[in-house]
């Protein structure tokens, strides 16, 4: 059936070269010199789209059709989307009309964007993968979505996720389980698993996710794409359904660092509807993405990189550890000065995070009462209406976290849990600050393992929470971090991707993007394309 | 450290005391100079700890009262859900207990990441244009009012 389909024209824009898998691990260049002869750097989908539209090589409608066709082919297996927009072709036509009239194009013109389902899209279902919001269509766009549309971006649809962002596998969606494009029997990570898998399978060019404790970075690692979590305050949270307000940020996925960076640029900036959004200037990130032809022999000469000792100890899979160490060697080969740093408070982040996130969720999710929006279960008495609407509307993990948060915030327990976790947050912040005063960026694995099997950790909350250990501290400190693929480990039909996490100082996404782009463009055999897509192409 | 945290996760079991008596001593000593208010909390934590005392104390382990928490959070749970939640929540709360060992004496709590202040907009009402769409989302609506079960003059 697949062979009878016309190969979509824009597929030729996609890099379809694949890694040659060795038995144990294929990862970053371990040699100390850069062998440019074998480099096949991935191309920015945003810039490629723009070039092909402006040159008349193709049209926005043709590109959109090719992506919709790929969604039709791959979606029955992957289940990345909870809703696919009916307006994609209409929006694309508008772009083509603008081109025909010679009008100026926004930087995201014709770019097809997936949006996580907990980010409000006007008139389009936005359920946070919860029964309690089934059929809910918000009356407004989230600020990030509004900005994307103003710049010509096309929302392809709403991506699957763990209900209200509470989970690390996307299995906690009330509606469907998303599969990992690298191995359909494995999870894509979470909670933004739909957004990560959709970019990996090229169902969209880039996507929005949200990251409360690693929900952009961990699925980026599992799916072999770039995941960018901005500094807290860089992007407005207006229209993002709140889970833990002191930690939540909207983040970006792309198949290249440049794509994730350009999407971040589009959605960044102060918003009067979010008092926690920052008035800090948003730099023009695009200058950080030069072509590989313009790289010097040591393009990252003198950049100080600290590798976090605590992230490479026991409990981390050996393949992940090797990939991270080889990625560090690659950074050294590019001119970075590598040192080992210690964050003494590192291990405290995980319990502190879960106390804070559960507590804040118990407060934030009190708005879902079945009265003003969402599903209602009618009852004889008002409290019963609340209880039944919430009892039927929320899934198991959400109920559990609300109850844990209710417990932690109870009179007499507050100081022992919530306040103490906030104090631990101060310790974590101080440790990061000290480490980042000595280093430009810090690196670590994105997760202790590559993608695991669907169902493997579903019924064991603590096993699931343990997988967040590499990422939660960054949210507690409010810092920017990016995960990008750095290697493959054994597993699945053709290996499983492993991500490298780079952590920067507050509001210094620019440095992350610069280092990340050069790392990505010089990585040997650097196209991370899942086997599923190769079959479709 | 990663090791320690991961091991702590793995070893957290339903039978472990979530705040051991020794941990409470640490907590008390770290707060001994604080106000009476804090002492009151310490006593409460003592009571909590007694109700979760370890196997070695030979007393019955009591998990958080899930039915009461569900009532507070306005969530109806089936008996099966209560049973499942009790086991899982108890394990997680027990695991949270490791935070009691941390010396946070004189550490200020951080409510969120550092951020620039003064970003509040003027507190002035604005008219939202798309009112019909908001109204369309309301499950029970009648003549400009949200409709809920009767709450006044009940028998």
XYZ file of C-alpha atoms in Angstrom:
692
model
C 0.000 0.000 0.000
C 2.806 2.347 0.870
C 4.510 1.901 -2.490
C 1.441 3.032 -4.417
C 1.521 6.447 -2.832
C 3.100 9.383 -4.541
C 6.237 10.309 -2.627
C 5.370 13.721 -1.246
C 7.449 16.348 -2.930
C 8.731 17.911 0.243
C 10.030 14.559 1.397
C 12.991 15.255 -0.810
C 13.702 18.129 1.569
C 14.117 15.697 4.413
C 17.419 14.170 5.347
C 16.801 10.448 5.162
C 20.303 9.212 5.772
C 20.444 6.863 8.709
C 22.980 5.799 11.241
C 24.866 2.603 10.644
C 24.291 0.805 13.931
C 27.137 -0.978 15.595
C 26.410 -3.804 17.986
C 26.785 -1.788 21.137
C 26.606 1.911 20.565
C 26.939 4.441 17.828
C 27.393 7.861 19.230
C 29.294 11.078 19.125
C 32.670 11.181 17.538
C 35.168 9.816 19.978
C 38.200 10.904 18.042
C 39.885 14.161 18.933
C 39.780 15.528 15.411
C 36.777 16.439 13.294
C 36.484 14.353 10.168
C 34.453 16.607 7.926
C 34.422 14.098 5.076
C 31.750 11.938 6.747
C 29.569 14.753 8.033
C 26.041 14.954 6.715
C 24.506 17.692 8.837
C 20.724 17.853 9.269
C 18.973 20.768 7.601
C 16.577 23.221 9.234
C 13.040 22.479 8.093
C 11.983 26.079 8.738
C 14.742 27.580 6.565
C 14.343 24.933 3.863
C 10.611 25.619 3.694
C 11.190 29.343 3.444
C 13.763 28.957 0.683
C 11.591 26.619 -1.352
C 8.538 28.870 -1.006
C 10.389 32.047 -1.947
C 12.134 30.414 -4.907
C 8.842 29.029 -6.203
C 10.247 25.512 -6.066
C 7.124 24.387 -4.264
C 3.979 25.819 -2.672
C 2.695 25.898 0.885
C -0.257 23.743 -0.210
C 2.017 21.101 -1.703
C 4.106 20.986 1.432
C 1.009 20.796 3.639
C -0.432 17.977 1.510
C 2.751 15.973 1.838
C 2.707 16.282 5.631
C -0.992 15.428 5.832
C -0.323 12.402 3.673
C 2.447 11.298 6.025
C 0.123 11.785 8.993
C -2.476 9.565 7.307
C 0.136 6.890 6.736
C 1.842 6.864 10.093
C -0.847 7.974 12.514
C -2.647 4.612 12.804
C 0.553 3.180 14.270
C 1.872 6.182 16.156
C -1.210 7.997 17.517
C 0.617 11.284 18.068
C -2.395 13.525 17.470
C -5.628 13.868 19.417
C -6.946 16.212 16.773
C -5.800 17.145 13.267
C -6.917 20.566 12.081
C -9.391 20.796 9.188
C -7.876 24.146 8.214
C -4.330 23.137 7.280
C -4.841 23.386 3.514
C -6.890 26.566 3.833
C -4.132 28.171 5.915
C -1.544 27.013 3.386
C -3.586 28.505 0.534
C -3.512 31.857 2.296
C 0.282 31.695 2.428
C 0.428 30.903 -1.283
C -1.883 33.827 -2.015
C 0.413 36.141 -0.087
C 3.374 34.881 -2.090
C 1.451 35.380 -5.343
C 0.669 38.967 -4.351
C 4.290 39.604 -3.423
C 3.395 40.314 0.192
C 5.909 39.972 2.970
C 6.058 36.548 4.578
C 6.376 35.950 8.303
C 9.400 33.908 9.412
C 7.187 30.871 10.052
C 5.203 31.117 6.795
C 4.054 27.666 5.758
C 5.741 25.986 8.726
C 3.606 23.108 10.016
C 3.443 23.075 13.776
C 2.055 20.541 16.248
C 0.715 21.952 19.501
C 0.515 20.000 22.746
C -3.064 19.541 23.810
C -2.676 21.471 27.080
C -1.969 24.663 25.105
C -5.154 26.516 24.179
C -6.058 26.879 20.514
C -9.123 28.942 19.708
C -11.995 26.867 18.401
C -9.867 23.729 18.246
C -10.205 20.979 20.863
C -7.844 21.489 23.798
C -8.311 18.766 26.366
C -4.925 18.245 28.062
C -5.707 14.586 27.229
C -8.306 14.550 30.006
C -11.897 13.326 29.946
C -12.855 16.288 32.075
C -12.112 18.591 29.110
C -13.305 16.272 26.346
C -14.810 18.373 23.518
C -13.638 21.621 25.165
C -12.816 24.315 22.608
C -11.188 27.390 24.161
C -12.453 30.841 23.250
C -8.891 32.161 22.840
C -5.400 31.233 21.648
C -2.520 30.835 24.071
C -0.069 33.703 23.562
C 2.516 31.294 22.093
C -0.037 30.016 19.546
C -1.188 33.549 18.723
C 2.414 34.567 17.977
C 2.974 31.503 15.795
C -0.127 32.270 13.743
C 0.843 35.935 13.385
C 4.195 34.850 11.939
C 2.584 32.591 9.341
C 2.850 29.260 11.165
C 0.145 26.655 10.522
C -1.194 24.630 13.458
C -1.425 21.050 12.184
C -3.210 19.699 15.224
C -3.135 18.898 18.920
C -0.680 16.342 20.186
C -1.187 13.583 22.699
C 0.242 13.817 26.193
C -0.006 12.461 29.709
C -3.168 13.906 31.220
C -2.445 17.495 32.367
C 1.278 16.782 31.895
C 1.396 14.274 34.727
C 3.512 11.410 33.490
C 6.692 10.473 31.676
C 5.433 8.107 28.969
C 2.228 9.568 27.405
C 0.481 6.389 28.586
C -1.524 8.491 31.051
C -3.542 10.096 28.236
C -7.256 9.460 28.706
C -7.634 8.795 24.990
C -4.733 6.857 23.437
C -1.192 5.622 23.875
C 1.408 7.107 21.541
C 4.122 4.812 20.178
C 7.780 5.664 19.718
C 8.622 5.977 15.988
C 11.937 4.179 16.624
C 10.208 1.114 18.036
C 6.442 0.900 18.136
C 6.493 -1.284 21.252
C 8.156 1.495 23.248
C 6.964 4.723 24.835
C 7.853 8.085 23.261
C 8.505 9.556 26.720
C 6.370 12.241 28.232
C 4.513 14.135 29.032
C 4.923 15.822 25.604
C 5.271 12.430 23.897
C 2.903 13.274 21.029
C 4.808 16.453 20.151
C 8.179 14.668 20.219
C 7.042 11.625 18.239
C 5.260 13.814 15.654
C 8.476 15.712 14.906
C 10.529 12.504 14.880
C 8.108 10.977 12.351
C 8.040 14.238 10.353
C 4.276 14.556 10.817
C 5.011 18.218 11.455
C 8.170 20.319 11.153
C 8.310 21.601 14.716
C 6.035 21.438 17.721
C 5.227 23.013 21.053
C 5.351 21.080 24.289
C 5.371 21.998 27.931
C 8.059 21.168 30.464
C 7.305 21.080 34.194
C 9.942 18.521 35.211
C 11.445 17.368 31.915
C 8.354 16.860 29.750
C 10.033 18.336 26.658
C 13.574 17.095 27.214
C 12.963 13.453 28.134
C 10.663 12.700 25.152
C 13.126 14.546 22.887
C 15.769 12.099 24.081
C 13.499 9.063 23.622
C 12.457 10.125 20.106
C 15.803 11.428 18.796
C 14.783 15.057 18.286
C 15.847 18.407 19.735
C 13.881 19.585 22.783
C 14.363 23.089 24.143
C 13.156 24.165 27.579
C 13.497 27.935 27.911
C 14.254 29.927 31.056
C 11.230 30.307 33.326
C 9.654 33.598 32.241
C 11.065 33.605 28.679
C 7.759 32.447 27.162
C 4.304 33.505 28.312
C 2.310 30.775 30.036
C -0.976 32.461 29.162
C -3.155 29.743 27.663
C -1.028 26.896 28.977
C -3.234 24.831 31.279
C -1.495 25.167 34.624
C -0.066 22.070 36.297
C 2.632 23.451 38.626
C 2.816 27.175 37.988
C 6.223 27.777 39.546
C 7.780 25.176 37.234
C 5.726 25.098 34.005
C 7.228 26.444 30.779
C 6.239 26.073 27.124
C 9.075 24.486 25.146
C 9.970 23.663 21.542
C 10.734 20.553 19.507
C 12.521 20.434 16.173
C 14.536 18.009 14.101
C 17.432 20.495 14.285
C 18.740 22.916 16.892
C 18.082 25.791 14.495
C 14.399 24.855 14.167
C 13.893 24.613 17.911
C 15.720 27.937 18.355
C 13.738 29.762 15.687
C 10.460 28.494 17.125
C 11.563 29.659 20.568
C 12.377 33.087 19.174
C 8.892 33.292 17.682
C 7.091 32.623 20.962
C 9.376 34.456 23.420
C 8.857 37.798 25.103
C 6.897 39.649 27.732
C 3.140 39.240 27.783
C 0.922 41.397 29.916
C -1.376 38.403 30.455
C 1.374 36.539 32.349
C 2.960 38.459 35.206
C 5.745 35.862 35.420
C 6.818 36.507 31.824
C 10.044 38.485 31.627
C 10.833 41.821 29.999
C 14.374 40.656 29.203
C 15.376 41.270 25.579
C 14.954 38.337 23.229
C 18.140 38.082 21.151
C 18.060 37.216 17.462
C 19.027 33.546 17.741
C 19.423 33.030 13.991
C 22.999 34.316 13.965
C 23.892 31.291 16.102
C 23.182 28.899 13.224
C 25.929 29.407 10.621
C 26.440 26.858 7.894
C 28.917 24.107 8.664
C 31.071 25.436 5.780
C 31.818 28.506 7.882
C 33.015 26.660 10.976
C 36.570 27.197 12.116
C 38.739 24.173 12.951
C 37.917 24.599 16.670
C 34.562 26.373 16.500
C 33.928 26.148 20.248
C 37.422 27.126 21.317
C 37.540 28.105 24.997
C 33.884 27.323 25.823
C 33.847 25.951 29.361
C 31.708 22.841 29.757
C 31.051 21.203 33.124
C 29.928 17.592 33.130
C 27.746 16.892 36.172
C 29.371 14.079 38.117
C 26.199 12.949 39.884
C 24.456 12.236 36.589
C 26.904 9.558 35.510
C 26.960 7.363 38.586
C 25.321 3.982 39.138
C 21.661 3.771 38.228
C 22.309 5.197 34.758
C 22.379 2.730 31.848
C 25.881 2.004 30.611
C 24.944 2.852 27.017
C 23.620 6.242 28.095
C 26.741 6.864 30.132
C 29.016 5.975 27.213
C 27.035 8.154 24.806
C 27.295 11.113 27.202
C 31.016 10.613 27.707
C 31.585 10.366 23.975
C 29.503 13.493 23.441
C 31.761 15.226 25.976
C 34.791 14.055 23.986
C 33.231 15.475 20.843
C 32.768 18.843 22.560
C 36.435 18.705 23.567
C 37.389 18.009 19.964
C 35.457 21.146 19.008
C 37.612 23.193 21.374
C 35.596 23.135 24.618
C 37.372 22.999 27.956
C 35.798 20.115 29.831
C 35.745 19.805 33.616
C 33.763 17.694 36.054
C 31.443 19.570 38.397
C 29.545 18.404 41.439
C 26.076 19.552 42.478
C 25.786 18.346 46.096
C 22.031 18.978 46.222
C 21.356 17.049 43.010
C 19.690 13.989 44.553
C 17.274 16.110 46.598
C 15.630 17.545 43.511
C 13.449 14.565 42.734
C 11.449 14.361 46.001
C 11.367 18.178 46.288
C 10.021 18.404 42.749
C 7.254 15.894 43.370
C 6.201 17.638 46.595
C 6.040 21.016 44.846
C 4.430 19.769 41.629
C 1.779 17.717 43.451
C 0.995 20.557 45.839
C 0.628 23.129 43.106
C -1.428 20.744 40.962
C -3.894 20.178 43.792
C -4.492 23.907 43.820
C -4.399 24.511 40.047
C -6.710 21.662 39.120
C -9.387 22.807 41.541
C -10.683 24.925 38.642
C -12.026 21.787 36.941
C -15.280 21.630 38.835
C -17.697 20.656 36.082
C -19.526 23.976 36.370
C -17.884 26.516 34.073
C -16.445 24.253 31.359
C -15.654 20.630 30.720
C -17.693 17.569 31.496
C -20.369 17.748 34.167
C -21.973 14.910 36.072
C -25.289 16.269 37.336
C -26.124 15.498 40.955
C -28.687 16.368 43.588
C -26.248 18.401 45.594
C -23.495 20.838 44.585
C -20.614 19.092 46.349
C -21.699 15.814 44.780
C -21.672 17.511 41.375
C -18.066 18.589 41.960
C -17.029 15.206 43.323
C -18.651 13.142 40.596
C -17.545 15.433 37.754
C -13.952 15.295 39.014
C -14.128 11.615 39.942
C -15.276 10.645 36.464
C -13.260 13.290 34.627
C -9.779 12.745 36.067
C -7.587 9.707 35.434
C -5.764 7.696 38.078
C -2.410 9.533 38.061
C -4.071 12.945 38.209
C -6.234 11.899 41.142
C -3.210 10.532 42.939
C -1.162 13.687 42.497
C -4.038 15.908 43.599
C -4.466 13.781 46.724
C -0.730 13.803 47.473
C -0.714 17.569 47.047
C -3.767 17.920 49.275
C -1.921 15.893 51.898
C 1.313 17.924 51.610
C -0.563 21.204 51.918
C -2.721 20.080 54.856
C -2.558 22.125 58.057
C 0.413 20.915 60.091
C 2.124 19.199 57.167
C 2.894 22.317 55.122
C 6.212 23.125 56.811
C 7.369 19.523 56.712
C 6.697 19.144 52.999
C 5.911 22.151 50.827
C 8.011 24.708 52.677
C 10.893 22.273 53.087
C 10.780 21.459 49.360
C 10.908 25.205 48.621
C 13.993 25.473 50.829
C 15.586 22.593 48.955
C 14.819 24.527 45.775
C 16.978 27.365 47.136
C 19.856 24.923 47.725
C 19.547 23.545 44.195
C 19.496 27.035 42.722
C 22.652 27.985 44.623
C 24.520 24.884 43.456
C 23.607 25.547 39.823
C 24.586 29.180 40.148
C 28.017 28.277 41.524
C 28.588 25.687 38.780
C 27.511 28.117 36.054
C 29.809 30.833 37.369
C 32.713 28.482 36.604
C 31.301 27.087 33.340
C 29.460 28.354 30.272
C 27.208 25.319 30.130
C 26.691 22.095 32.063
C 26.024 18.733 30.451
C 24.380 15.497 31.554
C 22.325 12.678 30.081
C 18.674 13.617 29.450
C 17.366 10.462 31.129
C 18.893 7.430 32.860
C 17.866 5.155 29.974
C 16.665 5.147 26.390
C 12.955 4.554 25.640
C 11.502 1.585 27.504
C 8.596 -0.719 26.686
C 4.974 0.414 26.809
C 3.484 -0.763 30.108
C 6.871 -1.391 31.738
C 6.538 1.246 34.461
C 2.867 2.102 34.230
C 1.825 0.760 37.614
C 4.880 1.763 39.597
C 4.855 5.509 40.233
C 8.244 5.599 41.942
C 9.955 3.753 39.084
C 8.374 6.248 36.700
C 9.384 9.269 38.822
C 12.993 7.995 38.993
C 13.311 8.564 35.240
C 12.936 12.320 35.800
C 16.068 12.644 37.907
C 18.168 14.304 35.187
C 15.655 17.010 34.374
C 13.650 18.140 37.434
C 16.466 20.153 39.029
C 16.594 22.426 35.993
C 12.924 23.317 36.457
C 13.437 23.939 40.162
C 16.233 26.374 39.265
C 14.229 27.875 36.357
C 17.172 27.510 33.951
C 17.152 26.936 30.183
C 18.188 23.520 28.910
C 18.278 21.742 25.605
C 18.355 18.062 24.765
C 19.732 16.950 21.439
C 20.433 13.487 20.087
C 24.007 12.372 20.639
C 23.985 8.651 19.924
C 22.126 5.398 19.633
C 22.067 2.422 21.951
C 21.026 -1.103 21.184
C 17.281 -1.774 21.117
C 14.390 -1.747 18.684
C 14.789 -2.570 14.992
C 17.602 -0.073 14.385
C 18.791 1.261 17.727
C 17.290 3.759 20.152
C 18.321 7.408 20.391
C 19.956 8.916 23.446
C 19.883 12.638 24.206
C 22.524 14.904 25.672
C 21.240 17.635 28.006
C 22.931 21.046 27.930
C 22.041 23.453 30.750
C 22.753 27.187 30.596
C 22.545 30.268 32.792
C 19.178 32.017 33.091
C 18.168 33.777 29.838
C 21.281 32.522 28.034
C 19.516 30.267 25.532
C 21.770 31.840 22.917
C 24.825 29.980 24.204
C 22.958 26.671 24.357
C 21.827 27.125 20.777
C 25.306 28.050 19.554
C 26.986 25.075 21.219
C 24.111 22.754 20.320
C 24.099 23.770 16.656
C 27.845 23.245 16.227
C 27.674 19.951 18.123
C 24.808 18.720 15.949
C 26.292 19.848 12.646
C 29.635 18.176 13.330
C 28.374 14.917 14.808
C 29.356 11.941 12.679
C 26.388 10.540 10.739
C 24.193 13.078 12.424
C 20.769 12.325 10.896
C 18.428 10.820 13.434
C 15.630 9.445 11.316
C 13.496 6.665 12.764
C 13.045 3.447 10.752
C 9.310 4.042 10.402
C 9.914 7.170 8.342
C 12.444 5.487 6.105
C 9.791 2.876 5.277
C 7.240 5.564 4.445
C 9.695 7.414 2.216
C 24.089 11.203 44.227
C 22.036 10.076 41.294
C 22.666 6.680 42.672
C 21.448 7.644 46.094
C 18.274 9.224 44.796
C 17.520 6.309 42.522
C 18.226 3.828 45.284
C 16.030 5.844 47.617
C 13.263 5.558 45.051
C 13.760 1.848 44.626
C 13.966 1.088 48.330
C 10.908 3.105 49.366
C 8.493 0.471 50.534
C 5.056 0.601 52.132
C 6.481 -0.769 55.361
C 9.017 1.948 55.951
C 8.469 4.742 58.429
C 8.032 7.963 56.474
C 9.484 10.127 59.245
C 11.650 8.207 61.637
C 11.920 9.340 65.289
C 15.596 10.186 64.684
C 14.661 12.416 61.768
C 12.228 14.233 63.980
C 15.004 14.953 66.445
C 16.925 16.544 63.594
C 13.907 18.573 62.649
C 13.311 19.664 66.239
C 16.893 20.653 66.878
C 16.993 22.599 63.671
C 13.938 24.526 64.692
C 14.536 24.817 68.420
C 15.288 28.503 68.193
C 12.204 29.194 66.154
C 8.870 30.428 67.337
C 6.279 28.598 69.366
C 4.427 28.237 66.097
C 7.150 25.977 64.770
C 7.166 23.917 68.002
C 3.495 23.352 67.495
C 4.246 21.997 64.046
C 6.978 19.774 65.455
C 4.495 18.298 67.887
C 2.094 17.715 65.036
C 4.845 16.009 63.063
C 5.480 13.865 66.159
C 1.861 12.842 66.067
C 2.082 12.146 62.341
C 5.223 10.122 62.886
C 3.551 8.102 65.629
C 0.728 7.241 63.290
C 3.300 6.110 60.704
C 5.678 4.523 63.133
C 7.972 1.810 61.831
C 7.632 -1.922 62.076
C 10.160 -1.941 64.879
C 7.697 0.019 66.996
C 5.228 -2.839 66.468
C 2.376 -0.401 66.062
C -0.052 -0.428 63.152
C 0.984 1.559 60.082
C -1.661 4.031 59.041
C -1.524 5.384 55.506
C -2.748 8.899 54.738
C -6.509 8.876 55.047
C -7.320 8.738 51.348
C -11.092 8.986 51.857
C -10.679 12.184 53.829
C -8.191 13.623 51.326
C -10.583 12.806 48.483
C -13.383 14.568 50.325
C -11.177 17.629 50.846
C -10.178 17.621 47.177
C -13.793 17.013 46.079
C -13.043 13.856 44.125
C -15.300 10.814 44.336
C -13.360 7.546 44.439
C -14.575 3.981 44.160
C -13.551 1.551 46.933
C -11.103 -0.056 44.491
C -9.569 3.332 43.711
C -9.232 4.123 47.417
C -7.404 0.869 47.969
C -5.074 1.409 45.009
C -4.397 5.055 45.935
C -3.662 4.164 49.539
C -0.845 1.814 48.587
C 0.671 4.107 45.984
C 0.336 7.352 47.942
C 1.773 5.772 51.044
C 4.881 4.696 49.141
C 5.381 8.133 47.627
C 4.777 9.978 50.915
C 7.244 7.639 52.578
C 9.760 8.524 49.863
C 9.104 12.255 50.423
C 10.267 11.608 53.999
C 13.940 11.801 52.907
C 13.566 15.576 52.710
C 13.320 15.632 56.511
C 17.018 14.728 56.702
C 18.120 17.849 54.880
C 19.531 20.667 56.957
C 17.537 23.669 55.782
C 18.100 25.734 58.882
C 18.207 29.418 57.889
C 17.611 28.561 54.196
C 15.014 30.851 52.664
C 12.307 29.074 50.663
C 12.199 29.902 46.931
C 8.684 30.159 45.582
C 9.879 30.085 41.976
C 12.869 30.882 39.785
C 14.461 34.302 40.154
C 12.625 36.776 37.969
C 12.341 40.453 37.305
C 9.564 42.139 39.223
C 7.119 44.883 38.408
C 5.372 42.984 35.638
C 1.858 43.290 36.987
C -0.603 44.954 34.651
C -3.088 47.512 35.833
C -5.965 45.913 37.712
C -8.685 47.149 35.404
C -11.591 45.146 33.978
C -11.599 44.546 30.239
C -14.370 43.238 28.054
C -13.656 39.915 26.395
C -15.076 39.991 22.897
C -15.737 36.310 22.426
C -18.353 35.924 25.194
C -20.577 33.532 23.244
C -17.739 31.083 22.990
C -17.218 31.175 26.758
C -20.924 30.624 27.279
C -20.909 27.709 24.850
C -18.441 25.903 27.116
C -20.700 26.036 30.172
C -22.344 22.629 30.690
C -25.538 23.947 32.363
C -26.569 27.451 31.511
C -29.927 29.184 31.782
C -30.780 32.780 31.053
C -27.433 34.375 31.850
C -26.808 32.147 34.854
C -24.677 29.103 35.550
C -27.032 26.394 36.704
C -26.071 24.221 39.684
C -28.065 22.096 42.161
C -29.991 23.970 44.807
C -27.803 24.957 47.738
C -30.175 27.210 49.753
C -33.226 26.306 51.863
C -32.525 22.642 51.650
C -34.528 20.228 53.756
